[in-house]
XYZ file of C-alpha atoms in Angstrom:
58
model
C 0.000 0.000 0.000
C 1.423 3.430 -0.929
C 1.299 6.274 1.201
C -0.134 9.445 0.299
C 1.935 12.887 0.149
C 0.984 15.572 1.473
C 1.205 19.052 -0.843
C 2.133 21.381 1.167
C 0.718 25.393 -0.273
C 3.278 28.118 0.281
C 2.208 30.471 3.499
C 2.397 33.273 1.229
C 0.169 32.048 -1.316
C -2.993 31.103 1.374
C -2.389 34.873 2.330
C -2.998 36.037 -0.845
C -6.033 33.759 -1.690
C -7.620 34.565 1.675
C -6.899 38.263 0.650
C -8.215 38.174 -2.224
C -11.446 36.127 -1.282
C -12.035 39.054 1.865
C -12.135 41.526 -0.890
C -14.512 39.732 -3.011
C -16.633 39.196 0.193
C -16.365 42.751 0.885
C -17.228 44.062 -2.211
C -20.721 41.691 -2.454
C -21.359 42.802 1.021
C -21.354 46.385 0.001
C -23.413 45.979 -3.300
C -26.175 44.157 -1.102
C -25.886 46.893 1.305
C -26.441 49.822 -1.031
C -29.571 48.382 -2.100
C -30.651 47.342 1.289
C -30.257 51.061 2.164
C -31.587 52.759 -0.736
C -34.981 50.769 0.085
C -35.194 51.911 3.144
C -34.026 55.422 2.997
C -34.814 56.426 -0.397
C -32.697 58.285 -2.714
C -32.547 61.628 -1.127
C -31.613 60.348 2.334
C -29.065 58.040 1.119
C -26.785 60.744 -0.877
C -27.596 62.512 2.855
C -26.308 59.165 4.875
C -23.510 58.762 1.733
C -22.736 62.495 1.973
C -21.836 62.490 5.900
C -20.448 59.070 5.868
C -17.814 60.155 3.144
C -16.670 63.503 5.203
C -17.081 61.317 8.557
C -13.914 59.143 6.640
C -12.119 61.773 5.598
């Protein structure tokens, strides 16, 4: 019976991937956000909430 070997990924590269996959979670998040908010606030409020939110950052 042979024994199975292990492949072992490079550190850097699971960085990267799980880097890469938070952005792409991030991103989806913020698209279902927007029009989560936009429902609920309407247009006008939202450029309000987006307004303060952007200066708030700044």
């Amino acid at each position: 019976m042979r024994k199975l070997r292990l492949v072992r990924i490079p550190r850097h590269l699971i960085i990267a991937a799980s880097s890469w996959l938070s952005k792409i979670i991030i991103a989806g998040v913020q698209l279902v956000s927007v029009k989560f908010l936009l429902e609920i606030l309407g247009e006008e409020s939202y450029a309000v909430f987006t307004l303060l939110t952007g200066l708030l950052v700044w």
